[in-house]
GROMACS .gro file of C-alpha atoms in nm:
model
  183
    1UNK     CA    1  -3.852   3.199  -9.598
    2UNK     CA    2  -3.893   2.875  -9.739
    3UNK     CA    3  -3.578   2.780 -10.030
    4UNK     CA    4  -3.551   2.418 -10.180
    5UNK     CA    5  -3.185   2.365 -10.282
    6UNK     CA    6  -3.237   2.103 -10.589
    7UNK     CA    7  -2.873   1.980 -10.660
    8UNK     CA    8  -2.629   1.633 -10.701
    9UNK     CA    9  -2.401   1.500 -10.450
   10UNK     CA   10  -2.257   1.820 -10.320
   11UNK     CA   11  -2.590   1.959 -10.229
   12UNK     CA   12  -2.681   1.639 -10.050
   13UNK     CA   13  -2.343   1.630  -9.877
   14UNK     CA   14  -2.214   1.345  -9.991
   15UNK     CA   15  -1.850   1.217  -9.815
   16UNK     CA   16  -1.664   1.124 -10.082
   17UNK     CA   17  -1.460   0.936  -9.825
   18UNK     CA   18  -1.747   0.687  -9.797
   19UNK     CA   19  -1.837   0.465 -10.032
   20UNK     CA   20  -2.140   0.371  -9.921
   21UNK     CA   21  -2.355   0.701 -10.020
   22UNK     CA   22  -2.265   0.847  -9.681
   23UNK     CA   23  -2.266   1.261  -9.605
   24UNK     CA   24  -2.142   1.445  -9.383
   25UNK     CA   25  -2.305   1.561  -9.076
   26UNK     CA   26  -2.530   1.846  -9.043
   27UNK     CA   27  -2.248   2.092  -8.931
   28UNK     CA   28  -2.071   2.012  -9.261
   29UNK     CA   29  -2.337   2.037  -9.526
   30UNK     CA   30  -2.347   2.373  -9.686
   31UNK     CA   31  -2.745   2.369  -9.703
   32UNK     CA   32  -2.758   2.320  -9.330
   33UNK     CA   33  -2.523   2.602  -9.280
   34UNK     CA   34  -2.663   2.851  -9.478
   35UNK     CA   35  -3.014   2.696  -9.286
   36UNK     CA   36  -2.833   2.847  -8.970
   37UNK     CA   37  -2.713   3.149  -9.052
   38UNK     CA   38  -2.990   3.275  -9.234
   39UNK     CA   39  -3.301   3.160  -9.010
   40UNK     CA   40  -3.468   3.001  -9.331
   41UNK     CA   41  -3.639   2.699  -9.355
   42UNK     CA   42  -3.399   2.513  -9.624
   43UNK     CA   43  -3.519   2.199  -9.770
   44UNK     CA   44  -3.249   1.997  -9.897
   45UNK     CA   45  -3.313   1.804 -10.254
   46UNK     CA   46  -2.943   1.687 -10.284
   47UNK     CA   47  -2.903   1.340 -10.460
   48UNK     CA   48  -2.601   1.170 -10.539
   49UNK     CA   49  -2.555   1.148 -10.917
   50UNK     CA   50  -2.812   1.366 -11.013
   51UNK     CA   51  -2.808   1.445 -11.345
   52UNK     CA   52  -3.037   1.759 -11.481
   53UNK     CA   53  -3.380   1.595 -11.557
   54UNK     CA   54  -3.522   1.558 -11.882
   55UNK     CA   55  -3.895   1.552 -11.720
   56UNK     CA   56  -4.040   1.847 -11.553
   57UNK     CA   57  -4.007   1.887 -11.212
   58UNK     CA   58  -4.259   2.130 -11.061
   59UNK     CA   59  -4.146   2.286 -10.723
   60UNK     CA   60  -4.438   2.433 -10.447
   61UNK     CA   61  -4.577   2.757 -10.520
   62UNK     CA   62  -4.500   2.890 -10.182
   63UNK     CA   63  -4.101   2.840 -10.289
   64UNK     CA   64  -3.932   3.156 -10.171
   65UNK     CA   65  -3.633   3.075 -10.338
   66UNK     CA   66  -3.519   2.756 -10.557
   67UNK     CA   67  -3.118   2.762 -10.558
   68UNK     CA   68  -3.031   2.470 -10.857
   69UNK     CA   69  -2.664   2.310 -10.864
   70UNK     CA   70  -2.619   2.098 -11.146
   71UNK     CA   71  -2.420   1.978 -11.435
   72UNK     CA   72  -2.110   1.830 -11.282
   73UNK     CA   73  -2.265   1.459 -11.322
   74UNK     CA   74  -2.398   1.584 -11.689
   75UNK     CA   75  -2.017   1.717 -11.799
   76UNK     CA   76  -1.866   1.343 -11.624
   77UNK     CA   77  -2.117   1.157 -11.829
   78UNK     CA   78  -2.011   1.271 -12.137
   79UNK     CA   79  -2.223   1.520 -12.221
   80UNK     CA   80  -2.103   1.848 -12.412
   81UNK     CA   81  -2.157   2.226 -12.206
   82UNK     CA   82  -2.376   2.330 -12.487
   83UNK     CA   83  -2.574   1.998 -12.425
   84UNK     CA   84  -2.576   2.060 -12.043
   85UNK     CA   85  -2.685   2.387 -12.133
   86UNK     CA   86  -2.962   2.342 -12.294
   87UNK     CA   87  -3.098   2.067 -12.101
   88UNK     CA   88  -3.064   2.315 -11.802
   89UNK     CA   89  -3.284   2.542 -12.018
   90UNK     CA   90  -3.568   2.278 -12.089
   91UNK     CA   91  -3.581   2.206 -11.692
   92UNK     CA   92  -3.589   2.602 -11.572
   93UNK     CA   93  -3.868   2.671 -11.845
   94UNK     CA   94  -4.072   2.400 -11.616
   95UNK     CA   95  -4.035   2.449 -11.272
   96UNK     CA   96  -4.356   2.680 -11.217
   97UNK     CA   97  -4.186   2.912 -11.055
   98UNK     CA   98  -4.152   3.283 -11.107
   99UNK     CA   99  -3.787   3.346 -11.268
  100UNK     CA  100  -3.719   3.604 -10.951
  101UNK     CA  101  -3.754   3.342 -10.762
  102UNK     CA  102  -3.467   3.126 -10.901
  103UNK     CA  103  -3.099   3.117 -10.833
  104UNK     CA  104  -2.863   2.909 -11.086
  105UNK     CA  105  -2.517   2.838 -10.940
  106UNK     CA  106  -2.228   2.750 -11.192
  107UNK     CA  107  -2.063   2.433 -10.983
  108UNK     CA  108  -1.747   2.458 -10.901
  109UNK     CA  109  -1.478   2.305 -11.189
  110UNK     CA  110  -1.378   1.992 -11.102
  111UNK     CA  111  -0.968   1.917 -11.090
  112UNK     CA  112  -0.792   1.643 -11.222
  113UNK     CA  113  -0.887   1.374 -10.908
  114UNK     CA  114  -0.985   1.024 -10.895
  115UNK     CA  115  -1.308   1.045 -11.092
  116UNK     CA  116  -1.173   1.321 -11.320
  117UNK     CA  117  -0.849   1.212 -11.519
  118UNK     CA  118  -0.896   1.334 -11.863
  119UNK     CA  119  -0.817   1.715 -11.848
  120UNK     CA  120  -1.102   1.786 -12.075
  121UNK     CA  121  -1.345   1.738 -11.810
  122UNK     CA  122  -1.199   1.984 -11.630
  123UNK     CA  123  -1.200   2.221 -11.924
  124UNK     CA  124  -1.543   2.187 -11.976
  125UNK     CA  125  -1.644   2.237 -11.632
  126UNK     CA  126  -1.451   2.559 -11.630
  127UNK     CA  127  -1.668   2.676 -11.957
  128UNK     CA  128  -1.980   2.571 -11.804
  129UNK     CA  129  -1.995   2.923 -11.559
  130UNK     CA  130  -1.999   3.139 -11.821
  131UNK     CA  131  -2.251   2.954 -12.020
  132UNK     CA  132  -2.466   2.952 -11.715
  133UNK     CA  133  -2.429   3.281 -11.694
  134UNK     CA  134  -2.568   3.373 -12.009
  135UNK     CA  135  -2.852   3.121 -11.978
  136UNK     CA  136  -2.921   3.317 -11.651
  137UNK     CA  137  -2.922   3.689 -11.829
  138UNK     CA  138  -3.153   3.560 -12.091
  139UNK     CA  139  -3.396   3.365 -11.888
  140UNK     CA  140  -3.367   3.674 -11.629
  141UNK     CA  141  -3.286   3.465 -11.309
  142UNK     CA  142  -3.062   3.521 -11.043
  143UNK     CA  143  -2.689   3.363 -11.115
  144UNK     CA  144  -2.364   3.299 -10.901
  145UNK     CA  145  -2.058   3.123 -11.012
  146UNK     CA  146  -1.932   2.909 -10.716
  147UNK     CA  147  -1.586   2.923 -10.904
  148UNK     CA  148  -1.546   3.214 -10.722
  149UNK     CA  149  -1.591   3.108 -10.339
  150UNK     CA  150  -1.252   2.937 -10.305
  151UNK     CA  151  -1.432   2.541 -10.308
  152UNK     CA  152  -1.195   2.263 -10.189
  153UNK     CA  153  -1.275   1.982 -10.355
  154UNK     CA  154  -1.160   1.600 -10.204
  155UNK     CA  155  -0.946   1.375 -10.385
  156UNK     CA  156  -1.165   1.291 -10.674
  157UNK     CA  157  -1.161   1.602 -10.829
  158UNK     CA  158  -1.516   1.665 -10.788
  159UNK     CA  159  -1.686   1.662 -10.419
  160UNK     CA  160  -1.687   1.922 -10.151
  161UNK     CA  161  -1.453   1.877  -9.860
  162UNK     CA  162  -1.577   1.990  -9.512
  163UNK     CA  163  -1.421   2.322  -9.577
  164UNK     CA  164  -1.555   2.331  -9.933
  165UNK     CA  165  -1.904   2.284  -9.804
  166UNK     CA  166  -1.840   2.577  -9.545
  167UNK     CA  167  -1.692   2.838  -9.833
  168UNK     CA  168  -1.999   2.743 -10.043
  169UNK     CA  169  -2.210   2.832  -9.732
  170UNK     CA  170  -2.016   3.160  -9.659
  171UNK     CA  171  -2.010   3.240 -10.032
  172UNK     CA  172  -2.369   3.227 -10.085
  173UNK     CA  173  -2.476   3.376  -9.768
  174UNK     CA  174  -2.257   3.670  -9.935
  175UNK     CA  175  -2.451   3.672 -10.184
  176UNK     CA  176  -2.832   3.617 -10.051
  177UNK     CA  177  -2.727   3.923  -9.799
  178UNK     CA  178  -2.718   4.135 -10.041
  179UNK     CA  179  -3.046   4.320 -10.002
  180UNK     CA  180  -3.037   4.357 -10.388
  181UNK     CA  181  -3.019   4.011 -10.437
  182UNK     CA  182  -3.384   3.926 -10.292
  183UNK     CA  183  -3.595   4.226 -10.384
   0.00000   0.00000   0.00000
């Protein structure tokens, strides 16, 4: 099975202990875990400070599975949720893939950290699942709020610790093992 996980920082696997654009290594990066555990050929897209595009990005036709994590770098700069919203909408509508075929994931809210000291942020960020979810239920794609899967997050308030990245992992394995999920 071939999945492309398109996402920011956290999907790359960024360290937030380096400051130098560093990640951690492959036994620490949620998409390589999930790689593991699930057999599947997992392409990782991650890029630090990825915002949601405003172009069209058009994924391969042979795509088994496109799992999108974004907004966090949308929320931090300084857009509104309905605004991150609806530029999530624009990019979906042009992926050229089937909408079975796609899984949005609500990131996890940030905390008050380093990079996140105005509470509002992490208000916002909190919002942002359920207006994900009913982006998801209208566009009829597959959804999963990674609220729920217990994330660590470092001491910036918005990146994946080690353990974070390996809850993620475990979370959405959950959730892709679900024979439901996938048929």
């Amino acid at each position: 099975m071939k999945v492309i996980c398109y996402g920011d920082s956290n999907t790359y696997g960024y360290d937030p202990r380096s400051y130098f654009g560093g990640r951690y290594d492959s036994d620490h990066r949620w998409t390589d875990i999930l790689g593991r555990r699930t057999g599947w050929n997992i392409e990782n897209q991650g890029m630090n400070g990825r915002e949601i595009p405003g172009v069209p990005v058009h994924f391969s036709e042979d795509t088994d599975l496109l799992i999108i994590m974004l907004g966090t770098n949308d929320l931090l700069q300084g857009r509104s949720v309905e605004i991150t919203v609806k530029r999530m909408e624009q990019f979906l509508l042009h992926t050229g893939l089937e909408w079975d075929k796609i899984l949005l994931i609500a990131p996890p809210p940030m905390r008050e950290g380093a990079w996140v000291t105005d509470p509002r942020l992490v208000k916002a960020s909190l919002s942002l699942a359920d207006a994900y979810q009913q982006l998801a239920l209208t566009m009829g794609i597959h959804f999963a709020n990674a609220g729920d899967w217990n994330i660590s997050l470092a001491f910036d308030g918005v990146h994946f610790t080690e353990d974070g990245h390996t809850a993620f992992a475990r979370g959405l394995s959950l959730l892709l093992s679900d024979g439901s999920f996938l048929a």
